[in-house]
Each structure stands twice: as C-alpha cells, then as structure tokens.
Tab-separated table of C-alpha atoms and ligand atoms in Angstrom:
chain	number	residue	atom	x	y	z
L	1	MET	CA	10.927	17.916	-0.280
L	2	VAL	CA	8.404	19.863	1.795
L	3	ARG	CA	5.709	17.817	3.494
L	4	ALA	CA	2.760	19.337	5.610
L	5	ILE	CA	1.390	17.203	8.252
L	6	VAL	CA	-2.413	18.720	8.894
L	7	GLY	CA	-5.375	17.782	10.659
L	8	ALA	CA	-8.642	16.511	8.770
L	9	ASN	CA	-11.050	17.269	11.400
L	10	TRP	CA	-11.392	19.420	14.527
L	11	GLY	CA	-7.521	18.817	15.967
L	12	ASP	CA	-6.405	16.233	18.311
L	13	GLU	CA	-6.151	13.535	15.400
L	14	GLY	CA	-2.647	12.682	16.455
L	15	LYS	CA	-0.565	14.852	14.223
L	16	GLY	CA	2.232	14.864	16.923
L	17	LYS	CA	2.659	11.582	16.692
L	18	ILE	CA	3.045	11.462	12.722
L	19	THR	CA	5.085	14.399	12.829
L	20	ASP	CA	7.697	12.812	15.625
L	21	MET	CA	7.440	9.462	13.362
L	22	LEU	CA	8.321	11.235	9.732
L	23	ALA	CA	10.455	13.910	11.615
L	24	LYS	CA	13.194	10.693	11.565
L	25	GLU	CA	13.727	11.576	8.099
L	26	SER	CA	13.768	15.121	8.170
L	27	ASP	CA	15.844	18.072	8.384
L	28	ILE	CA	13.841	20.954	9.267
L	29	ILE	CA	10.227	20.907	11.078
L	30	ILE	CA	8.132	24.072	11.383
L	31	ARG	CA	5.150	25.172	12.996
L	32	PHE	CA	3.277	28.153	10.727
L	33	GLN	CA	0.126	28.772	12.702
L	34	GLY	CA	-1.233	28.910	15.943
L	35	GLY	CA	0.366	29.143	19.500
L	36	SER	CA	0.482	27.309	22.702
L	37	ASN	CA	-3.310	27.045	22.661
L	38	ALA	CA	-3.360	23.054	21.615
L	39	GLY	CA	-1.243	20.526	22.414
L	40	HIS	CA	0.773	17.662	20.558
L	41	THR	CA	0.973	14.054	22.724
L	42	ILE	CA	4.367	12.485	21.667
L	43	ILE	CA	5.198	9.338	23.325
L	44	ASN	CA	8.796	8.135	22.458
L	45	ASN	CA	12.309	6.675	24.173
L	46	TYR	CA	12.477	9.840	26.241
L	47	GLY	CA	9.049	9.511	27.732
L	48	LYS	CA	5.650	11.292	27.054
L	49	PHE	CA	5.375	14.679	26.334
L	50	ALA	CA	2.643	17.289	25.872
L	51	LEU	CA	4.278	20.120	23.324
L	52	HIS	CA	2.315	23.272	22.796
L	53	LEU	CA	4.737	25.425	20.793
L	54	LEU	CA	7.413	23.793	19.659
L	55	PRO	CA	7.083	21.592	16.502
L	56	SER	CA	7.141	17.797	17.281
L	57	GLY	CA	10.299	17.098	15.568
L	58	VAL	CA	12.339	18.478	18.658
L	59	PHE	CA	13.428	14.875	19.940
L	60	TYR	CA	16.217	14.047	17.305
L	61	GLY	CA	19.432	15.446	17.240
L	62	HIS	CA	19.662	15.735	13.695
L	63	THR	CA	16.576	18.052	13.150
L	64	THR	CA	16.160	22.107	13.362
L	65	SER	CA	13.063	23.293	14.965
L	66	VAL	CA	11.596	26.489	13.447
L	67	ILE	CA	9.162	28.638	14.591
L	68	GLY	CA	7.633	30.477	11.643
L	69	ASN	CA	6.320	33.841	10.976
L	70	GLY	CA	2.632	32.621	11.190
L	71	VAL	CA	2.867	31.818	15.013
L	72	ALA	CA	1.690	33.540	17.706
L	73	LEU	CA	4.928	33.425	19.863
L	74	ASN	CA	4.773	33.268	23.490
L	75	ILE	CA	8.242	33.898	24.244
L	76	PRO	CA	8.422	32.606	28.053
L	77	TYR	CA	6.639	30.088	27.124
L	78	LEU	CA	8.605	28.723	24.415
L	79	PHE	CA	11.823	28.647	26.655
L	80	LYS	CA	9.836	26.935	29.511
L	81	GLU	CA	9.108	24.317	27.080
L	82	ILE	CA	12.500	23.732	25.666
L	83	GLN	CA	13.529	23.637	29.540
L	84	SER	CA	10.994	21.483	30.492
L	85	LEU	CA	12.565	19.000	27.684
L	86	VAL	CA	16.003	19.547	28.529
L	87	ASP	CA	14.886	18.613	32.232
L	88	ARG	CA	13.879	15.034	31.321
L	89	GLY	CA	17.188	14.596	29.331
L	90	VAL	CA	16.276	15.396	25.886
L	91	PRO	CA	19.041	17.016	24.015
L	92	LYS	CA	18.958	20.582	23.804
L	93	PRO	CA	17.220	21.175	20.624
L	94	ARG	CA	18.351	23.412	17.589
L	95	ILE	CA	15.814	26.085	17.384
L	96	LEU	CA	15.109	28.949	15.122
L	97	VAL	CA	12.457	31.620	15.387
L	98	SER	CA	11.417	34.058	12.385
L	99	ASP	CA	12.224	37.820	12.727
L	100	ARG	CA	8.567	38.044	11.243
L	101	ALA	CA	6.966	36.424	13.991
L	102	GLN	CA	4.741	38.092	16.165
L	103	ILE	CA	4.670	38.281	19.787
L	104	LEU	CA	2.133	37.198	21.961
L	105	MET	CA	1.864	39.944	24.725
L	106	PRO	CA	1.017	39.378	28.375
L	107	TYR	CA	-2.040	41.614	27.514
L	108	HIS	CA	-3.373	38.958	25.057
L	109	ILE	CA	-3.712	36.530	27.422
L	110	LEU	CA	-5.577	39.031	29.676
L	111	PHE	CA	-8.022	40.498	27.148
L	112	ASP	CA	-8.753	36.641	26.115
L	113	THR	CA	-9.547	35.782	29.740
L	114	TYR	CA	-11.487	38.763	30.368
L	115	GLU	CA	-13.516	38.221	27.243
L	116	GLU	CA	-14.505	34.868	28.177
L	117	GLU	CA	-15.453	36.145	31.284
L	118	ARG	CA	-17.639	38.882	29.778
L	119	LEU	CA	-19.588	36.200	27.115
L	120	ALA	CA	-20.176	34.049	29.933
L	121	GLY	CA	-22.335	31.331	28.801
L	122	LYS	CA	-22.133	32.567	25.268
L	123	SER	CA	-18.118	32.054	25.278
L	124	PHE	CA	-16.308	30.149	22.774
L	125	GLY	CA	-14.645	27.623	24.997
L	126	SER	CA	-11.012	29.556	24.140
L	127	THR	CA	-8.074	28.334	26.120
L	128	LYS	CA	-7.125	31.864	26.786
L	129	SER	CA	-3.687	31.482	25.600
L	130	GLY	CA	-4.206	34.878	23.950
L	131	ILE	CA	-4.613	33.838	20.569
L	132	ALA	CA	-7.753	35.833	19.134
L	133	PRO	CA	-6.452	38.673	20.480
L	134	PHE	CA	-3.052	38.371	19.134
L	135	TYR	CA	-4.251	37.546	15.853
L	136	SER	CA	-6.887	40.697	15.985
L	137	ASP	CA	-4.067	42.848	16.853
L	138	LYS	CA	-1.699	41.544	13.775
L	139	TYR	CA	-4.330	42.395	11.261
L	140	ALA	CA	-5.507	45.525	12.893
L	141	LYS	CA	-1.729	46.202	12.435
L	142	ILE	CA	-0.835	46.825	16.559
L	143	GLY	CA	1.235	43.832	16.672
L	144	PHE	CA	4.610	43.406	17.399
L	145	GLN	CA	6.915	41.743	15.443
L	146	VAL	CA	10.274	39.876	16.948
L	147	SER	CA	12.345	42.189	14.743
L	148	GLU	CA	10.921	44.936	16.493
L	149	LEU	CA	12.494	44.232	19.570
L	150	PHE	CA	15.607	45.434	18.209
L	151	ASP	CA	14.906	49.078	18.172
L	152	GLU	CA	14.449	50.208	21.580
L	153	ASP	CA	13.218	54.115	20.536
L	154	THR	CA	10.595	52.923	18.078
L	155	LEU	CA	9.348	49.871	20.409
L	156	LYS	CA	8.894	52.459	23.014
L	157	GLU	CA	6.746	54.923	20.978
L	158	LYS	CA	4.607	51.888	19.687
L	159	ILE	CA	4.284	50.397	23.172
L	160	GLY	CA	3.138	53.892	24.394
L	161	ARG	CA	0.259	54.352	21.180
L	162	VAL	CA	-0.791	50.647	21.658
L	163	CYS	CA	-1.253	50.836	25.315
L	164	GLU	CA	-3.640	53.987	24.720
L	165	ILE	CA	-5.876	51.782	22.641
L	166	LYS	CA	-5.686	48.792	25.347
L	167	ASN	CA	-6.381	51.126	28.288
L	168	VAL	CA	-9.777	52.127	26.906
L	169	MET	CA	-10.576	48.671	26.440
L	170	LEU	CA	-9.844	47.727	30.129
L	171	GLU	CA	-11.267	50.884	31.648
L	172	HIS	CA	-14.355	51.065	30.152
L	173	LEU	CA	-15.166	47.760	28.796
L	174	TYR	CA	-13.648	44.972	31.390
L	175	HIS	CA	-13.105	47.399	34.340
L	176	LYS	CA	-10.093	45.920	34.801
L	177	PRO	CA	-6.246	47.122	36.032
L	178	LEU	CA	-4.843	49.330	33.069
L	179	LEU	CA	-1.592	48.481	31.269
L	180	ASN	CA	1.480	50.470	32.558
L	181	PRO	CA	3.755	51.263	29.315
L	182	ASP	CA	7.110	51.282	31.219
L	183	GLU	CA	6.540	47.807	32.639
L	184	LEU	CA	5.611	46.725	29.716
L	185	PHE	CA	8.693	48.145	27.970
L	186	GLN	CA	10.975	46.231	30.365
L	187	THR	CA	9.228	43.017	29.716
L	188	LEU	CA	9.651	43.405	25.906
L	189	LEU	CA	13.473	44.087	26.661
L	190	GLU	CA	13.454	40.651	28.648
L	191	TYR	CA	11.948	39.060	25.659
L	192	ARG	CA	14.423	40.624	23.285
L	193	ASP	CA	17.285	39.029	25.317
L	194	MET	CA	15.652	35.481	25.721
L	195	VAL	CA	15.056	35.307	21.843
L	196	ALA	CA	17.944	37.022	20.163
L	197	PRO	CA	20.204	34.259	19.785
L	198	TYR	CA	17.414	32.223	17.733
L	199	VAL	CA	16.224	34.927	15.600
L	200	CYS	CA	16.861	34.090	11.938
L	201	ASP	CA	15.327	35.029	8.324
L	202	VAL	CA	13.545	31.982	8.244
L	203	SER	CA	12.094	32.177	4.732
L	204	LYS	CA	15.578	33.071	3.435
L	205	TYR	CA	17.046	29.839	5.434
L	206	LEU	CA	14.240	27.609	3.824
L	207	TYR	CA	15.348	28.960	0.323
L	208	GLU	CA	18.565	27.931	1.035
L	209	ALA	CA	17.551	24.143	2.884
L	210	MET	CA	15.245	23.545	-0.478
L	211	LYS	CA	17.897	24.304	-3.035
L	212	GLU	CA	20.500	21.988	-1.058
L	213	GLY	CA	17.680	19.306	-1.137
L	214	LYS	CA	16.623	19.275	2.748
L	215	ASN	CA	13.589	17.455	3.913
L	216	ILE	CA	11.176	19.764	5.264
L	217	LEU	CA	8.012	19.171	7.349
L	218	LEU	CA	5.144	21.840	8.093
L	219	GLU	CA	3.067	20.616	11.368
L	220	GLY	CA	-0.037	22.123	11.755
L	221	GLN	CA	-1.961	22.830	14.701
L	222	LEU	CA	-5.742	21.808	15.099
L	223	GLY	CA	-7.508	21.100	11.913
L	224	SER	CA	-9.654	21.829	8.729
L	225	LEU	CA	-13.187	22.494	10.760
L	226	LYS	CA	-11.261	24.961	12.980
L	227	ASP	CA	-9.767	27.041	9.865
L	228	PRO	CA	-11.577	30.692	10.013
L	229	ASP	CA	-12.546	30.798	6.636
L	230	HIS	CA	-13.392	26.951	5.676
L	231	GLY	CA	-14.020	25.558	9.110
L	232	ILE	CA	-17.296	25.988	11.448
L	233	TYR	CA	-17.078	30.010	11.783
L	234	PRO	CA	-17.230	31.418	14.206
L	235	MET	CA	-16.456	28.360	16.401
L	236	VAL	CA	-12.974	28.398	14.872
L	237	THR	CA	-9.579	29.097	15.919
L	238	SER	CA	-7.824	32.412	14.668
L	239	SER	CA	-5.187	31.461	12.176
L	240	SER	CA	-5.577	29.257	9.118
L	241	THR	CA	-5.056	25.261	9.709
L	242	LEU	CA	-4.876	24.645	6.210
L	243	ALA	CA	-1.680	23.090	4.527
L	244	ALA	CA	-1.909	26.026	1.994
L	245	TYR	CA	-1.321	28.680	4.788
L	246	GLY	CA	2.291	26.588	5.561
L	247	ALA	CA	3.245	28.498	2.611
L	248	ILE	CA	2.665	31.768	4.118
L	249	GLY	CA	3.251	30.939	7.846
L	250	ALA	CA	6.892	29.568	6.721
L	251	GLY	CA	7.359	31.674	4.078
L	252	ILE	CA	7.957	29.395	1.151
L	253	PRO	CA	6.507	28.963	-2.483
L	254	PRO	CA	2.793	27.025	-2.458
L	255	TYR	CA	4.390	24.899	-5.115
L	256	GLU	CA	7.119	23.450	-2.892
L	257	ILE	CA	4.671	21.465	-0.657
L	258	LYS	CA	4.472	18.429	-2.509
L	259	ASN	CA	2.719	16.417	0.034
L	260	ILE	CA	-0.343	17.131	2.305
L	261	THR	CA	-0.377	14.159	4.915
L	262	THR	CA	-3.880	14.599	6.189
L	263	VAL	CA	-4.384	12.872	9.749
L	264	VAL	CA	-7.542	11.312	10.132
L	265	LYS	CA	-8.953	10.163	13.536
L	266	ALA	CA	-10.714	6.890	13.275
L	267	TYR	CA	-13.616	8.399	15.492
L	268	SER	CA	-14.361	11.741	16.199
L	269	SER	CA	-13.823	14.145	19.023
L	270	ALA	CA	-13.873	18.007	19.343
L	271	VAL	CA	-13.095	20.368	22.193
L	272	GLY	CA	-15.055	23.824	22.481
L	273	ALA	CA	-18.071	24.801	21.082
L	274	GLY	CA	-19.848	24.397	17.943
L	275	ALA	CA	-21.861	22.147	16.145
L	276	PHE	CA	-20.689	18.031	15.907
L	277	VAL	CA	-23.421	16.328	14.222
L	278	SER	CA	-22.057	12.625	14.845
L	279	GLU	CA	-21.504	13.619	18.644
L	280	ILE	CA	-22.614	11.225	21.203
L	281	PHE	CA	-23.419	11.408	24.857
L	282	GLY	CA	-23.783	9.336	28.047
L	283	ASP	CA	-22.549	6.154	28.852
L	284	GLU	CA	-21.354	5.529	25.268
L	285	ALA	CA	-19.448	8.717	24.997
L	286	ASP	CA	-17.804	8.231	28.374
L	287	GLU	CA	-16.673	4.860	27.523
L	288	LEU	CA	-14.919	6.032	24.162
L	289	ARG	CA	-13.560	8.966	26.134
L	290	ARG	CA	-11.929	6.401	28.604
L	291	ARG	CA	-10.498	4.139	26.038
L	292	GLY	CA	-9.662	7.033	23.697
L	293	GLY	CA	-6.552	8.902	22.792
L	294	ASP	CA	-3.621	7.705	25.201
L	295	GLY	CA	-5.133	7.304	28.831
L	296	GLY	CA	-8.425	9.058	27.526
L	297	GLU	CA	-9.718	12.169	25.676
L	298	PHE	CA	-8.716	15.167	27.822
L	299	GLY	CA	-7.576	18.217	26.176
L	300	ALA	CA	-3.489	18.328	26.384
L	301	THR	CA	-3.632	22.151	27.150
L	302	THR	CA	-6.763	22.308	29.565
L	303	GLY	CA	-7.275	19.059	30.578
L	304	ARG	CA	-11.084	19.331	29.731
L	305	PRO	CA	-13.033	16.219	28.731
L	306	ARG	CA	-13.209	16.056	24.754
L	307	ARG	CA	-16.521	15.561	23.071
L	308	MET	CA	-16.912	12.435	21.645
L	309	GLY	CA	-18.637	10.879	18.383
L	310	TRP	CA	-18.562	8.696	15.571
L	311	PHE	CA	-16.483	8.702	12.566
L	312	ASP	CA	-18.131	11.285	10.410
L	313	ALA	CA	-17.553	10.703	6.527
L	314	VAL	CA	-19.086	14.113	5.368
L	315	ALA	CA	-16.748	16.032	7.674
L	316	THR	CA	-13.887	14.319	7.310
L	317	ARG	CA	-14.179	14.169	2.930
L	318	TYR	CA	-14.648	17.659	3.004
L	319	GLY	CA	-11.720	18.373	5.601
L	320	CYS	CA	-9.458	16.531	3.640
L	321	ARG	CA	-10.559	18.297	0.381
L	322	ILE	CA	-10.002	21.438	1.829
L	323	GLN	CA	-6.103	20.393	3.039
L	324	GLY	CA	-5.814	18.837	-0.408
L	325	ALA	CA	-4.646	16.004	1.155
L	326	THR	CA	-2.652	13.722	-1.016
L	327	GLU	CA	-2.298	10.841	1.389
L	328	VAL	CA	-3.944	10.007	4.797
L	329	ALA	CA	-2.985	8.567	8.155
L	330	LEU	CA	-5.617	6.950	9.756
L	331	THR	CA	-5.165	7.269	13.843
L	332	VAL	CA	-6.270	5.663	16.622
L	333	LEU	CA	-7.655	2.545	15.320
L	334	ASP	CA	-6.610	0.603	17.980
L	335	VAL	CA	-9.096	2.096	20.497
L	336	LEU	CA	-12.233	0.945	18.647
L	337	GLY	CA	-11.451	-2.753	19.053
L	338	TYR	CA	-13.962	-3.073	22.028
L	339	LEU	CA	-17.340	-2.253	19.815
L	340	ASP	CA	-19.639	-4.716	18.306
L	341	GLU	CA	-20.517	-2.681	15.550
L	342	LEU	CA	-19.124	0.718	14.182
L	343	PRO	CA	-21.714	3.420	13.198
L	344	ILE	CA	-20.221	5.727	10.356
L	345	CYS	CA	-21.863	8.792	9.600
L	346	ILE	CA	-22.553	8.905	5.998
L	347	GLY	CA	-24.983	11.767	5.103
L	348	TYR	CA	-26.341	14.938	6.734
L	349	GLU	CA	-30.133	15.236	7.145
L	350	ILE	CA	-30.993	18.956	7.038
L	351	ASP	CA	-34.423	19.994	6.588
L	352	GLY	CA	-35.825	16.772	5.274
L	353	GLU	CA	-32.902	16.288	2.624
L	354	VAL	CA	-29.875	14.167	2.781
L	355	THR	CA	-26.413	15.742	1.863
L	356	LYS	CA	-23.080	14.522	1.518
L	357	ASP	CA	-21.480	17.446	1.653
L	358	PHE	CA	-20.606	19.485	4.263
L	359	PRO	CA	-22.655	22.677	5.101
L	360	THR	CA	-21.996	26.109	6.238
L	361	THR	CA	-22.710	26.874	9.781
L	362	VAL	CA	-25.908	28.158	10.074
L	363	LYS	CA	-27.277	25.005	8.026
L	364	LEU	CA	-24.629	22.454	9.945
L	365	GLU	CA	-26.585	23.594	13.272
L	366	LYS	CA	-29.631	21.834	11.800
L	367	ALA	CA	-28.138	18.811	10.448
L	368	LYS	CA	-28.927	15.345	12.036
L	369	PRO	CA	-26.803	12.302	11.102
L	370	VAL	CA	-27.213	9.433	8.924
L	371	TYR	CA	-25.340	6.493	9.798
L	372	THR	CA	-24.445	3.103	8.271
L	373	LYS	CA	-22.880	0.340	10.575
L	374	LEU	CA	-20.116	-1.828	9.970
L	375	PRO	CA	-19.309	-4.983	11.899
L	376	GLY	CA	-16.549	-4.698	14.847
L	377	TRP	CA	-13.370	-6.959	14.875
L	378	LYS	CA	-13.610	-7.425	18.732
L	379	CYS	CA	-9.918	-7.676	19.607
L	380	ASP	CA	-6.793	-5.475	20.242
L	381	ILE	CA	-4.911	-4.601	16.871
L	382	ARG	CA	-1.739	-2.937	18.750
L	383	GLY	CA	1.543	-4.590	17.638
L	384	ILE	CA	0.149	-5.552	14.493
L	385	LYS	CA	2.865	-4.381	11.669
L	386	LYS	CA	1.344	-5.446	8.357
L	387	TYR	CA	-1.777	-4.533	6.872
L	388	GLU	CA	-2.724	-7.921	5.650
L	389	ASP	CA	-2.500	-9.047	9.350
L	390	LEU	CA	-5.558	-6.987	10.723
L	391	PRO	CA	-8.505	-8.662	11.284
L	392	GLU	CA	-10.979	-8.846	8.148
L	393	ASN	CA	-13.612	-6.442	10.161
L	394	CYS	CA	-10.673	-3.826	10.766
L	395	ARG	CA	-10.102	-3.897	6.982
L	396	ARG	CA	-13.247	-3.281	6.099
L	397	TYR	CA	-13.719	-0.335	8.570
L	398	VAL	CA	-10.545	1.207	7.188
L	399	GLU	CA	-11.324	0.627	3.196
L	400	PHE	CA	-14.984	1.759	3.761
L	401	ILE	CA	-13.398	5.012	5.183
L	402	GLU	CA	-10.992	5.575	2.441
L	403	LYS	CA	-13.884	5.153	-0.182
L	404	GLU	CA	-16.005	7.655	1.454
L	405	ILE	CA	-13.038	10.034	1.606
L	406	GLY	CA	-11.438	9.470	-1.821
L	407	VAL	CA	-7.857	9.608	-0.649
L	408	PRO	CA	-5.623	6.909	-0.237
L	409	ILE	CA	-5.061	6.011	3.594
L	410	LYS	CA	-0.973	5.106	3.268
L	411	MET	CA	-0.739	4.944	7.149
L	412	VAL	CA	-2.735	3.455	9.745
L	413	SER	CA	-1.373	3.902	13.443
L	414	ASN	CA	-2.283	1.634	15.840
L	415	GLY	CA	-1.224	3.001	18.967
L	416	PRO	CA	0.479	6.027	20.737
L	417	GLY	CA	3.892	5.274	20.126
L	418	ARG	CA	6.631	5.839	17.715
L	419	ASP	CA	6.289	2.505	16.081
L	420	ASP	CA	2.753	1.713	16.396
L	421	ILE	CA	2.204	1.992	12.564
L	422	ILE	CA	1.222	0.166	9.499
L	423	ILE	CA	2.353	1.685	6.001
L	424	ARG	CA	0.682	0.547	3.200
F	1	GDP	P1	-2.175	16.396	17.546
F	1	GDP	O1	-2.992	17.617	18.269
F	1	GDP	O2	-3.024	15.932	16.483
F	1	GDP	O3	-1.240	16.119	17.854
F	1	GDP	O4	-3.016	14.894	18.809
F	1	GDP	P2	-2.996	15.028	20.216
F	1	GDP	O5	-1.875	14.623	20.860
F	1	GDP	O6	-3.588	16.082	20.931
F	1	GDP	O7	-3.680	13.633	20.448
F	1	GDP	C1	-3.763	12.329	20.112
F	1	GDP	C2	-3.919	11.684	21.024
F	1	GDP	O8	-4.033	10.284	20.633
F	1	GDP	C3	-2.714	11.592	22.017
F	1	GDP	O9	-2.590	11.317	23.559
F	1	GDP	C4	-1.553	10.412	21.460
F	1	GDP	O10	-0.596	9.875	22.167
F	1	GDP	C5	-2.554	9.692	20.648
F	1	GDP	N1	-2.347	8.751	19.843
F	1	GDP	C6	-2.034	9.248	18.803
F	1	GDP	N2	-2.189	7.960	17.898
F	1	GDP	C7	-2.604	6.931	18.458
F	1	GDP	C8	-3.079	5.602	18.007
F	1	GDP	O11	-2.748	5.482	17.029
F	1	GDP	N3	-3.564	4.960	19.216
F	1	GDP	C9	-3.812	5.185	20.217
F	1	GDP	N4	-4.861	4.815	21.126
F	1	GDP	N5	-3.683	6.982	20.844
F	1	GDP	C10	-2.892	7.339	19.856
C-alpha cells in the first residue's frame, strides 16, 4: 500500500511529525521532490531533530529511507545529516539514493545567493539552498544525474560545457568569480565516492516492494500553495508539492497511491513572500508565533520568523482538493487553547464580490478575508487521547473546519510528540 503525506497549506503543517508517527507501520519512506530547503521538525525518543533532506522515517530500525529521482540531491548535505543523527545515538539508517536523482551542484547555491542579491528588495525570499537554479538546469537539460558520476570521460566533457554557460552569467550578470572545471570535476568525484554505496534503481526496487505488499510512504515537502502549477505562482517552490508528483518523483504508477493523507494546520503560517489573505500582524501575530508549533513559529532552515494568520478555509479547501486528499490530519490544535474567540476565514472578497473559490495570483493579491468567529475552549488539550474528551468548543472548531474543507479529519494532533495524536 502506498500512502502520500502532503501539505494542504504553505508548508510547515507538521508533515514530519505525522510521517515519523506513520513510519512505525511502514517499510519504506521516500522523499520525492524538493531538497534541503525546507525543514521537518521531529520530536521522539532520541530527542528533537530538524531534518531537511532525509525522510522523516529514519528513526526506526526497520525502515528504508529513499531519496527519489525527483529530489534535489545535495550530496555533502545528505551525509552531514546522516552523521548528525548517528552522533546523537540514532542507529545508522538504511538509505537508498535513486540513480536518476540529480545532483545539487555547489554553483546552484552560489547562483541562488547571487540572484537574491541582484533582486534585492524584490526577491522571492529564497532559502538560498540552490533549489530554483537546480530545477532550472534540470529542465534546461544541463543537470547532472547520479548515474553520470560513474562515467569519468563523459562527466568531464559535460562539466566543461556547463561551465562555459555558467561563466558567462557569472562574469557579465553577477560580476563574480568564475567556475573552474577541473575543481568541479574533482568535487564530483568526491561526491561519487560518497554516494556510491547507496545508489539504486529506485523505481525497480519499489516495483518489487509493491509486489511483496510492503507499506510505502511518500513524504512531501512544503504544501499545495507552494506548488509551481497550482500554487501562488511565482511565489512558489520549484518542484511540485502535490501527491500526484509522488508517482513521478519516486517512479511508481499513479494508481498505486491509495491514500493521500493531507496535513492541515489549525491556523495559518507561511514563509517567504506572496499574498497571504488571512495574515495577522502586531501583537496578535506575535502571540500566536510565540505559542505556535513547538517553541515558536520560526523557519527550521533559516530561523526566520514565520508569517502568521487565522485558519483559511478557502485556501485549505483548495489545497486539499488539489492534493486529492482522502483524509486530513489536523495539527497544532493545542496551540489555540488561549484564544477567547477563533476567527476563521470563510470567504475572499475580491472587487466587492465574495467567493469561496481560491483565485489565481493576480486576483489573490486583491482578496480581503471574510471571517466568521467560533468560541474558544480556553484550556490545554495536550494529553487528551480520545476525540470525545476534547472540550465541546474544540470539537466544534474541528467539525466546522471539516465541513468547510469537505474531507474527513481522521487525525487530530494535539502536541509535537509522536504520541500526541487523537485518531477519530
Ligand atoms: P513540516 O515541514 O510540515 O514537517 O512542519 P515543520 O516541522 O516545519 O513545522 C511543524 C512544527 O510544529 C514543528 O515544530 C513540530 O514539532 C510542531 N508540531 C507538529 N505537530 C504539532 C502539534 O500538534 N502541536 C504542537 N504544539 N506542535 C506541533
């Protein structure tokens, strides 16, 4: 059985926690898109971890962690991350890396940084992990597949060719030091030696695993609204964040994905630029940010304060629909226990008309939130294990959201730990 765990919002919904939890019953966990640009925070019996490139199932002895072909593979980063787990007492995870994954090159990070510098105030708020330059090169067909590391002559020739293009940009657009093809070749040979023991024909491996009836998780990064096609373009990421892409980024048939567990956050948060209709500011935002997540809403990769907002039913209904959500995990509900009233954005007013449909970006920029308010529950719900034991107003909030988004909320997360979960 293949299950995807993906985000309905702007990312940071708590997918890492849900993946870590569901990995207990799984054999294989796969990252299928993105790179080290976003972080997943996981709290379990080994401590608190911020993972960026490894799937969130690495903490169990029985799981295999896979880097799929759709990922932007930063090789030294991957090994640094594995080492940081081992250093803290986590058993060395079983890792497989797709021979068709492409390599995030040192110059992708440079280009990302230079471009943000060049755009100055008009930047996209990139994490400068090289993701946009990486995917641009992949589709411009000047990327490097892991498989290419193993043919030195072809590799050398291609590096020469790619450096020619890159150096024109470095010299004339960015006015920065040029790339040295020989140095780059040496770096790639080092990468080859690091990754060699883990390289695998992943789609074949998964084909066999599915035949044997193994439980497989596809772990998404970011959320629906950061998808390059269906999100708030251009303030999006550079690879698809949708469950559908799990089929491509892992190399499995789309019909094998039976369950699409879509993670929805009980309030809104976002990083980077872009329209954010239910955003709140000032003291109200500071308080939610301080209480949010586990120890505050600050980016796991950059430490940047996240933008905060009330629950947005318009964006979340769309986010669930575009994921094809079969069930929802509602997270960080415990954080909201301090509020007297909980505003929920149930419509967007655009040019004097109210809509419940999530618009394209140009219209989204003009949208103003239409709120309804539900009464708060004014207590701490952590530790509660049964849905019926939640305060009535808390259940009302959950059921209101469920009705708005039109997908069953099967899990309610009431704390950052593995066991802080209510199964409905
Ligand atoms: P991801 O990228 O979707 O995996 O999300 P992040 O890990 O970036 O952000 C989620 C944050 O919320 C992390 O700090 C988690 O530890 C925390 N978290 C997850 N679920 C809950 C929850 O139910 N309650 C609380 N208080 N924190 C949670």
